[in-house]
Amino acid sequence: MNRRQLTMSIAAAILSLQCAVPFTAQADVAKQGVMLMNRIGPTSSELFVANADGTGERKLLQSSVFDYHPSYSADGKWIVFTSERGGLGQADIYRARADGTGIEQLTKDPAVDDQATLSPDGSRIAFMSTRGSLKANIWTLDIKSGQLRNLTATARTAQDSGKPDGFFRPSWSPDGKWIAFSSDRGTEWRGHDAPHGWEHTQELSIYVVGADGKNLRKIATKPGYCLGSPKWSPDSKRVVFYETTTEETWGARRPEGIAKVSSQIVSVDIKSGERIEHTSGPGFKVAPQFVNNKDIAYHIKGGPLEGLYNTTGSATVKAQLRSPVWSSNGAQVLYEKVDFKPRAQNLPLYSWDPEWDYQYTDVFPALSNDGKLVYSEKHRNSSVVISDPDGTNRQVVFEVATSGLDKTQSSRGLAGAFQPAWSPDGQWIAFGLGQWFQERRHGTAKIMRVRRDGTGLEELTDGTVHSGFPSYSADGKQVVFRVYSEKEKGLRILDLETRKVRALTNEPDNLPGWSPDGSAIVFTRRVDEVNFDVFTIRPDGTELKRLTTSGANDGHAVWTADGKQILWNTGEYGFRDEASLYDRTFQPYGQNWAMNADGTGKRMLTDSPWEDSMPLYIPAKFLAKK
């Protein structure tokens, strides 16, 4: 066997693995402990296949393990899909035969590999990946040789790194010459409901590039609109996509908004640019696909019209599903069914750091100095719960259901007891109680505290100014928190003995956290209408320092127990998918990072397709069984 044959044999062996090995599976690395983190996204996803009219539905894979975003081969014999078989949050590309057998792994990388499509001859895949640059780019993989190629991260396509710059949803032309995709390159960060909404909307245009990486060009764009999920006509002459306003990409991923937004199915001739609108009327229409040269199938996502439709009106299927794709003859449809049931506290997740195991936590976790965990149980009604660091010995110390808050809002996470904070002696827990997020504009909230055993509940502020997100000083004598109203914003420090409050800042600041040694406070500041960054300041108001300047949103910053590092969530590297295709999320592209206390030494902690945030390190000494 020559060297080339040996290399190809090794590559083929790697690609034929049926289950990925977690990146952290290194027996010789001693674990420092557990990093808890929150994730917003579906908790399960399974692939199903049915006849085009919805009959004959069956599960595609009998060994389903969080599988999504399927795609048919041109001859209908293969299906490629994304799976998190290597660990929850770790997205890699797999393929299987059309009957669900013969699962093979095609990519294996700690980065996000997703949204794959097979070339017409089945020899290559085009897919989105964050490998290399941490941003979403379009790559190709030769399945036999393992050769990879980045089609979009080139000198010609490079954009301002502080702006959106992602490439999504590749589609191979039937003649094999072109790949179409959507991209937000060259656009600006924009918040929804300006100037109130900090979560970003997305503007997309449609591009094509030669399968050899040459001749990139934009074929469809509309200022103030999002054009996504392109697919080719059978004759390779037209590209079809969905079109909606940039603003409506926010409502499309929110459960309270999906029935209020709409989109249309549009196609363009790739040579002349001739544009045809194939649909009209209500419903958020996505996932268009030519099933022949005249008929286009598509999906209405969410709302009362949810289901599968055709532009000719020949078939409709009312069903709750996601990511539908039709076989080339239009006879079958493949799709995913997702669930959003609550994750278990301390559920194991994929770890990008060999020194730490990653586990899921509900929101705003904090660790006492004696190793007790507290968090807001948002999946239930945002009550305050304490437990051992491994999730055992759970105890509710403040119950929201009896607090007088609106139960509908608290069940949706829009009201509740948020950001519980331990006093240094571990005897008290301070928290904000009220209405949050967009509800804060017309709702109320105040700072409360309760003893560790659930007794001694008292108000620390009276609620005349919306107050929340408290943190204790190192000596336990003061609490820093943020206030919000049309007239008053910023950070305030409450003296617990005198109950006097003094202003620390008067800017739109949020989520303050006192350093373990008491020398600094980390917080998030809104520096313009669409950008939040992480800052620190001394408790006396001096030495204000800006630690992040990404142009995207940075927030949820917390100190490590030793005060040497700051963990935070950032959107610097942009979306990992088309924003409109997410469900029940806010900022779908946030990733967890760590930096030194002075802002140096930034490093990535997660790289998943989902919204990751709220990291907290639990040292191994607190995890040892007693």
XYZ file of C-alpha atoms in Angstrom:
626
model
C 0.000 0.000 0.000
C 1.482 3.384 -1.024
C 1.327 6.554 1.085
C -1.669 7.964 -0.794
C -3.633 4.729 -0.364
C -2.730 4.590 3.333
C -3.882 8.201 3.860
C -7.165 7.532 2.087
C -7.677 4.346 4.118
C -7.162 6.194 7.403
C -9.506 8.995 6.303
C -12.161 6.476 5.317
C -11.854 4.733 8.673
C -12.319 8.002 10.519
C -15.323 8.950 8.412
C -17.002 5.597 9.026
C -17.204 6.075 12.790
C -20.815 5.910 13.935
C -20.406 7.923 17.147
C -18.122 10.873 17.788
C -15.668 10.748 20.675
C -16.114 13.801 22.914
C -13.312 16.319 22.533
C -12.726 16.152 26.304
C -12.211 12.409 26.458
C -8.585 12.574 27.621
C -7.860 10.135 30.435
C -4.553 11.784 31.340
C -6.102 15.211 32.060
C -7.040 15.831 35.686
C -10.398 17.560 36.012
C -10.458 20.845 37.892
C -14.199 20.534 38.409
C -17.421 21.361 36.605
C -18.433 24.411 34.600
C -22.168 24.956 34.866
C -23.823 26.855 32.016
C -27.261 27.663 30.661
C -28.387 26.874 27.117
C -31.520 28.024 25.278
C -32.582 25.677 22.531
C -34.501 22.463 21.942
C -33.847 19.646 24.395
C -34.471 16.869 21.893
C -34.749 16.497 18.119
C -35.616 13.416 16.065
C -35.828 12.856 12.317
C -38.980 11.529 10.663
C -39.880 10.634 7.098
C -43.366 10.461 5.530
C -45.147 10.513 2.220
C -45.576 14.022 0.806
C -49.212 14.035 1.936
C -48.171 13.292 5.529
C -49.208 9.643 5.549
C -46.927 6.774 6.469
C -44.872 8.723 8.983
C -42.048 6.802 10.625
C -38.934 7.574 12.618
C -35.891 7.644 10.349
C -33.200 6.589 12.827
C -33.865 3.978 15.456
C -30.786 5.160 17.357
C -31.745 8.821 17.352
C -29.514 11.117 19.431
C -30.396 14.808 18.969
C -30.446 14.815 15.166
C -31.536 17.735 12.980
C -31.243 19.619 9.648
C -31.537 16.669 7.231
C -31.010 16.731 3.472
C -31.623 14.198 0.681
C -29.080 13.134 -1.928
C -30.115 13.759 -5.516
C -30.732 10.039 -6.143
C -32.668 9.665 -2.885
C -30.360 6.923 -1.584
C -28.617 8.938 1.149
C -29.532 11.425 3.843
C -27.070 13.779 5.488
C -27.902 15.373 8.823
C -26.442 17.122 11.852
C -26.135 15.229 15.118
C -24.910 15.855 18.659
C -23.957 12.222 19.233
C -20.541 13.337 20.428
C -22.044 15.334 23.298
C -24.897 17.787 23.704
C -23.950 21.020 21.973
C -21.323 19.497 19.695
C -22.634 19.591 16.108
C -21.113 17.269 13.484
C -22.267 15.983 10.084
C -23.400 12.390 9.538
C -25.015 10.451 6.734
C -27.275 7.415 6.587
C -29.014 5.384 3.934
C -32.554 6.439 3.083
C -33.927 3.629 5.265
C -32.017 4.966 8.292
C -29.319 2.284 8.338
C -25.565 2.557 7.830
C -24.933 5.715 9.862
C -21.510 7.221 9.120
C -19.807 10.251 10.621
C -18.530 12.685 7.980
C -17.023 15.480 10.086
C -15.455 15.525 13.525
C -14.346 18.867 14.869
C -14.955 20.886 18.079
C -16.394 23.644 15.876
C -20.018 23.791 14.702
C -20.538 21.713 11.531
C -24.146 22.009 10.342
C -26.607 22.508 7.446
C -25.020 20.004 5.078
C -26.109 19.226 1.524
C -24.751 16.557 -0.854
C -23.388 17.328 -4.305
C -25.477 15.886 -7.165
C -23.003 13.018 -7.671
C -22.899 12.325 -3.913
C -19.118 12.662 -3.676
C -18.988 15.883 -1.653
C -20.944 17.828 0.906
C -21.249 21.569 1.327
C -21.899 22.670 4.887
C -21.671 25.542 7.345
C -18.790 25.429 9.794
C -17.231 27.730 12.391
C -13.880 25.940 12.262
C -10.840 28.149 11.898
C -12.327 31.640 12.159
C -15.086 30.887 14.723
C -17.511 32.473 12.244
C -20.034 30.693 10.039
C -18.512 29.891 6.642
C -19.385 27.549 3.779
C -17.047 24.577 3.462
C -16.919 21.553 1.177
C -15.731 18.063 2.074
C -14.710 15.343 -0.351
C -16.196 12.296 1.370
C -13.708 9.773 -0.023
C -10.458 11.685 0.476
C -11.457 13.820 3.455
C -10.218 16.967 1.703
C -11.759 20.152 3.123
C -12.107 23.549 1.479
C -13.393 26.872 2.814
C -15.324 28.657 0.054
C -16.173 31.910 1.836
C -13.348 32.876 4.234
C -11.151 34.398 1.552
C -9.483 37.767 1.060
C -12.277 38.702 -1.335
C -15.065 37.914 1.115
C -13.411 39.293 4.268
C -15.529 41.941 5.998
C -15.245 44.226 9.016
C -14.757 41.771 11.894
C -16.908 43.913 14.155
C -19.995 43.393 12.006
C -22.120 40.370 11.071
C -20.241 38.181 8.633
C -21.847 34.745 8.377
C -22.706 32.364 5.534
C -25.553 29.876 5.905
C -27.731 27.159 4.382
C -25.736 26.027 1.299
C -27.578 24.420 -1.624
C -25.907 22.613 -4.519
C -27.243 23.252 -8.036
C -28.483 20.095 -9.812
C -25.834 20.541 -12.534
C -23.146 20.519 -9.816
C -21.585 23.829 -10.883
C -22.851 26.227 -8.210
C -23.581 26.520 -4.509
C -26.161 29.028 -3.310
C -26.305 30.295 0.264
C -27.534 33.176 2.392
C -25.254 35.693 4.089
C -25.403 38.725 6.380
C -21.945 39.940 5.247
C -21.645 43.710 5.055
C -24.730 44.396 7.221
C -25.016 46.220 10.539
C -25.962 44.970 13.987
C -29.600 45.923 14.541
C -31.813 45.552 17.593
C -35.524 44.790 17.374
C -38.172 47.358 18.318
C -35.494 50.062 18.232
C -34.343 51.462 20.531
C -35.741 49.061 23.137
C -34.725 45.575 22.002
C -31.097 44.577 22.490
C -31.441 41.178 20.780
C -30.370 41.420 17.168
C -32.371 41.035 14.004
C -30.778 39.722 10.814
C -30.597 40.992 7.245
C -29.665 38.366 4.664
C -28.990 38.327 0.926
C -28.654 35.376 -1.457
C -25.294 34.554 -3.075
C -23.904 31.912 -5.381
C -20.327 30.713 -5.728
C -18.764 28.189 -8.080
C -18.290 24.736 -6.614
C -14.572 25.426 -7.115
C -14.797 28.528 -4.877
C -14.649 31.016 -7.755
C -17.039 33.654 -9.119
C -18.827 34.631 -5.901
C -21.724 36.981 -6.586
C -24.901 38.293 -5.006
C -28.044 37.286 -6.906
C -30.838 38.632 -4.679
C -31.008 41.361 -2.059
C -33.531 43.819 -0.660
C -32.572 46.530 1.850
C -34.331 46.022 5.165
C -35.224 42.421 4.330
C -34.022 38.927 5.160
C -33.736 36.492 2.231
C -32.955 32.944 3.346
C -32.674 29.189 2.733
C -32.055 29.156 -1.048
C -32.820 26.073 -3.142
C -32.371 25.450 -6.885
C -34.888 24.642 -9.583
C -34.365 21.238 -11.268
C -32.925 22.943 -14.369
C -30.430 24.968 -12.289
C -31.801 28.236 -13.714
C -33.647 29.662 -10.704
C -33.110 29.928 -6.964
C -36.053 30.059 -4.557
C -35.937 31.494 -1.014
C -38.122 32.960 1.713
C -38.295 36.723 2.172
C -39.317 38.692 5.269
C -38.468 42.039 6.813
C -35.382 42.287 8.965
C -37.540 43.320 11.934
C -39.681 40.203 11.636
C -36.683 37.913 12.170
C -37.206 38.730 15.860
C -40.875 37.726 15.998
C -40.137 34.600 13.961
C -38.119 33.094 16.829
C -40.360 34.210 19.689
C -43.427 32.151 20.745
C -45.459 35.318 21.347
C -44.468 36.714 17.945
C -44.521 33.883 15.415
C -48.258 34.182 14.644
C -47.905 37.936 14.064
C -45.168 37.859 11.411
C -45.226 36.743 7.806
C -42.932 35.977 4.898
C -43.283 35.109 1.216
C -41.703 32.615 -1.137
C -39.744 34.275 -3.954
C -37.515 33.014 -6.756
C -35.042 34.710 -9.098
C -33.476 33.779 -12.408
C -29.731 33.561 -11.696
C -28.795 35.102 -15.042
C -31.421 37.803 -15.644
C -32.422 38.485 -12.052
C -36.103 38.113 -12.962
C -38.067 37.958 -9.731
C -41.292 36.017 -9.075
C -43.315 36.138 -5.852
C -44.976 32.742 -5.545
C -47.062 33.330 -2.410
C -48.976 36.043 -0.602
C -50.939 36.414 2.615
C -50.277 35.477 6.233
C -48.032 32.793 7.709
C -44.277 32.662 8.232
C -43.205 30.648 5.184
C -39.774 28.986 5.185
C -37.906 25.990 3.709
C -39.015 26.438 0.068
C -38.055 23.733 -2.414
C -38.862 23.092 -6.064
C -40.482 19.666 -6.363
C -40.606 20.195 -10.128
C -39.962 23.182 -12.419
C -43.370 24.711 -11.602
C -44.387 23.590 -8.102
C -42.701 24.748 -4.904
C -43.283 23.092 -1.543
C -42.727 25.070 1.660
C -43.370 25.135 5.388
C -45.416 27.610 7.436
C -43.622 27.792 10.758
C -45.742 28.129 13.895
C -49.055 29.886 14.369
C -52.532 28.618 13.394
C -51.487 27.843 9.785
C -48.484 25.678 10.650
C -47.836 22.851 8.218
C -46.619 21.918 4.725
C -47.938 23.601 1.568
C -47.419 23.721 -2.204
C -47.657 26.783 -4.424
C -50.001 24.918 -6.744
C -52.305 24.137 -3.836
C -52.027 20.430 -4.581
C -51.247 19.338 -1.024
C -51.277 20.588 2.537
C -50.218 18.812 5.704
C -51.128 20.374 9.045
C -48.400 19.313 11.448
C -45.885 20.713 13.912
C -42.440 20.031 12.500
C -39.192 21.738 11.522
C -36.604 21.695 8.700
C -38.631 19.828 6.043
C -36.912 18.659 2.846
C -38.524 16.794 -0.013
C -37.045 13.981 -2.090
C -36.100 15.004 -5.627
C -39.265 13.418 -7.039
C -41.405 15.132 -4.398
C -42.836 11.811 -3.182
C -41.426 11.920 0.342
C -40.683 14.556 2.950
C -38.065 14.387 5.684
C -38.225 16.595 8.763
C -37.405 16.946 12.443
C -39.607 17.068 15.518
C -38.234 19.033 18.436
C -39.093 19.287 22.101
C -38.448 22.013 24.650
C -39.037 20.064 27.845
C -36.854 21.364 30.696
C -33.333 20.001 30.891
C -32.335 18.275 34.092
C -30.170 20.301 36.455
C -26.526 19.170 36.047
C -27.250 17.382 32.752
C -23.853 16.498 31.159
C -22.961 18.619 28.110
C -20.141 18.496 25.597
C -17.002 20.126 27.009
C -14.628 22.207 24.887
C -12.115 22.319 27.774
C -10.340 19.066 28.766
C -9.785 20.361 32.305
C -13.476 20.896 33.073
C -16.642 18.862 32.702
C -19.589 20.912 31.403
C -23.085 20.579 32.843
C -26.380 22.366 32.360
C -27.868 24.700 34.948
C -30.992 26.780 35.181
C -30.452 30.528 35.128
C -28.255 32.826 37.239
C -26.279 30.186 39.174
C -24.078 31.303 42.082
C -21.881 29.388 44.516
C -21.570 30.206 48.218
C -18.181 30.249 49.900
C -19.035 26.945 51.584
C -20.030 25.296 48.297
C -23.828 25.615 48.096
C -25.456 26.336 44.739
C -28.307 28.830 44.248
C -30.162 29.595 41.013
C -33.456 30.828 39.586
C -35.596 27.893 38.490
C -36.821 29.552 35.311
C -38.142 26.360 33.701
C -40.811 26.204 36.419
C -41.709 29.759 37.535
C -38.376 31.470 38.362
C -38.385 30.700 42.072
C -35.131 30.706 44.075
C -33.674 27.242 44.671
C -30.585 26.028 46.517
C -28.916 22.632 46.149
C -25.617 20.866 46.421
C -23.348 21.589 43.423
C -24.291 18.239 41.862
C -27.994 19.178 41.906
C -28.979 17.013 44.857
C -30.706 18.189 48.039
C -32.833 20.716 46.167
C -34.726 23.188 48.352
C -36.997 26.088 47.347
C -36.115 29.060 49.537
C -38.412 31.553 47.810
C -41.580 30.490 46.006
C -42.746 32.834 43.235
C -46.204 31.219 43.013
C -47.180 32.870 46.316
C -45.423 36.192 45.651
C -48.300 37.930 43.873
C -46.565 38.070 40.483
C -48.554 37.319 37.345
C -48.429 33.539 36.984
C -48.607 33.623 33.188
C -45.608 35.936 33.007
C -43.606 33.921 35.545
C -44.343 30.668 33.677
C -42.877 32.293 30.534
C -39.800 33.624 32.341
C -40.910 37.259 31.967
C -41.376 37.675 35.722
C -39.845 36.018 38.746
C -36.978 36.050 41.231
C -33.821 36.605 39.186
C -30.085 36.622 39.931
C -29.917 35.279 43.475
C -26.671 36.313 45.169
C -25.038 34.853 48.275
C -23.841 36.984 51.166
C -20.169 36.225 51.969
C -21.116 34.319 55.129
C -23.606 32.211 53.183
C -26.535 33.104 55.442
C -28.495 35.412 53.109
C -29.592 35.333 49.484
C -30.457 38.628 47.755
C -32.450 38.634 44.502
C -34.562 40.822 42.250
C -38.297 40.185 42.293
C -40.596 41.500 39.585
C -41.058 41.769 35.839
C -38.088 41.493 33.486
C -36.880 41.928 29.911
C -39.300 43.958 27.781
C -41.838 43.879 30.628
C -39.573 46.138 32.672
C -40.685 49.129 30.595
C -44.090 49.108 32.260
C -43.570 46.681 35.160
C -41.977 46.858 38.592
C -39.205 45.040 40.440
C -37.463 45.358 43.790
C -34.501 43.903 45.650
C -35.356 41.260 48.239
C -33.377 38.985 50.507
C -34.152 35.778 52.370
C -32.228 33.591 54.784
C -30.631 30.402 53.596
C -33.384 28.361 55.254
C -36.158 30.362 53.549
C -37.056 32.512 56.559
C -36.623 36.223 57.246
C -37.866 37.510 53.870
C -37.500 41.283 53.601
C -37.545 44.082 51.042
C -34.314 46.001 50.468
C -35.867 48.478 48.006
C -39.476 49.625 47.782
C -40.087 49.122 44.064
C -40.682 52.781 43.201
C -37.779 52.421 40.750
C -37.389 49.138 38.860
C -34.458 47.473 40.675
C -32.754 44.141 40.086
C -29.654 41.950 39.718
C -28.036 42.379 43.158
C -24.542 41.356 44.297
C -22.996 41.481 47.777
C -19.770 43.283 48.659
C -16.901 41.162 49.966
C -17.556 42.240 53.567
C -21.292 41.646 53.265
C -22.177 45.204 54.296
C -23.333 46.492 50.907
C -25.296 45.361 47.862
C -24.822 46.687 44.345
C -27.789 46.520 41.946
C -29.106 48.208 38.839
C -32.081 50.561 38.444
C -34.125 51.147 35.304
C -36.720 53.754 34.353
C -37.166 56.349 31.644
C -35.676 58.942 33.997
C -33.188 56.934 36.021
C -30.655 54.296 34.998
C -27.419 52.914 36.319
C -25.831 51.092 39.235
C -26.668 51.791 42.871
C -25.012 50.684 46.111
C -27.160 49.988 49.161
C -25.669 50.176 52.675
C -27.403 47.356 54.537
C -26.948 48.981 57.955
C -28.196 52.498 57.181
C -30.355 51.501 54.170
C -28.993 54.506 52.313
C -28.521 54.207 48.552
C -25.828 56.000 46.547
C -25.395 56.249 42.785
C -22.358 54.509 41.311
C -23.173 55.131 37.621
C -25.943 56.886 35.707
C -25.602 55.108 32.359
C -27.736 52.217 31.041
C -25.818 49.596 33.045
C -26.888 46.135 34.117
C -25.923 42.820 35.741
C -23.336 44.076 38.269
C -21.134 41.630 40.156
C -18.802 42.457 43.045
C -15.331 40.895 42.819
C -14.435 38.360 45.529
C -11.848 40.728 47.028
C -14.222 43.708 46.932
C -11.939 45.861 44.778
C -14.045 46.028 41.595
C -17.513 45.570 40.147
C -18.039 43.994 36.739
C -21.130 44.983 34.753
C -22.641 45.321 31.291
C -23.145 48.757 29.716
C -25.284 49.644 26.739
C -22.831 51.695 24.697
C -25.265 52.369 21.842
C -28.706 51.237 20.698
C -27.513 47.804 19.571
C -24.318 47.075 21.510
C -23.568 46.048 25.082
C -20.023 45.659 26.404
C -18.417 44.434 29.622
C -16.898 47.006 32.009
C -15.367 47.109 35.466
C -15.363 49.969 37.965
C -14.119 50.466 41.513
C -16.831 50.761 44.198
C -15.922 54.439 44.691
C -16.676 55.168 41.009
C -13.064 55.442 39.829
C -11.070 53.415 37.278
C -13.845 52.686 34.817
C -12.509 50.129 32.301
C -14.089 48.818 29.112
C -13.069 45.184 28.637
C -14.891 44.239 25.403
C -15.427 46.163 22.164
C -16.797 43.552 19.781
C -19.605 45.530 18.139
C -22.014 42.735 19.059
C -23.568 42.088 22.469
C -21.443 41.082 25.461
C -23.042 40.403 28.831
C -23.827 38.121 31.765
C -20.291 38.708 33.081
C -19.312 37.007 36.366
C -16.120 36.603 38.374
C -14.363 33.316 38.956
C -14.043 32.397 42.641
C -10.430 33.560 42.802
C -11.249 36.913 41.160
C -8.567 36.422 38.512
C -10.891 35.863 35.572
C -14.225 37.070 34.204
C -16.594 34.758 32.366
C -19.099 36.264 29.954
C -21.372 35.655 26.983
C -20.588 37.220 23.609
C -22.125 37.474 20.150
C -18.882 38.715 18.587
C -18.649 35.850 16.119
C -22.170 36.224 14.834
C -25.068 33.968 14.014
C -24.598 30.238 13.409
C -27.782 29.969 11.345
C -30.577 32.059 9.903
C -32.169 33.778 12.885
C -35.730 33.192 11.646
C -35.324 29.429 11.887
C -34.723 29.358 15.645
C -37.525 28.849 18.171
C -38.141 30.153 21.699
C -34.853 31.968 21.931
C -33.588 35.527 22.372
C -30.029 35.892 21.058
C -29.479 32.564 19.312
C -25.771 32.917 18.699
C -24.260 33.732 22.135
C -21.171 31.794 23.230
C -19.377 31.613 26.592
C -15.893 33.064 26.889
C -13.315 33.770 29.608
C -10.792 36.588 30.031
C -8.371 37.893 32.612
C -9.704 40.514 35.013
C -8.017 43.260 32.973
C -9.623 42.123 29.704
C -6.602 40.298 28.288
C -6.302 36.616 27.447
C -9.745 36.109 25.934
C -10.569 32.481 25.125
C -13.628 30.588 23.926
C -15.433 28.198 26.277
C -18.291 27.032 24.009
C -19.016 26.819 20.286
C -22.495 25.372 19.830
C -25.367 26.235 17.455
C -27.397 27.439 20.449
C -27.556 30.367 22.866
C -25.062 29.587 25.642
C -24.642 31.833 28.684
C -24.283 32.114 32.472
C -21.105 30.067 33.046
C -20.025 29.207 36.601
C -16.977 27.183 37.656
C -17.493 24.694 40.508
C -14.068 23.593 41.850
C -13.583 19.865 42.356
C -13.294 20.275 46.147
C -17.006 21.107 46.303
C -17.979 18.087 44.217
C -16.368 15.400 46.342
C -18.912 13.121 47.966
C -19.252 13.631 51.695
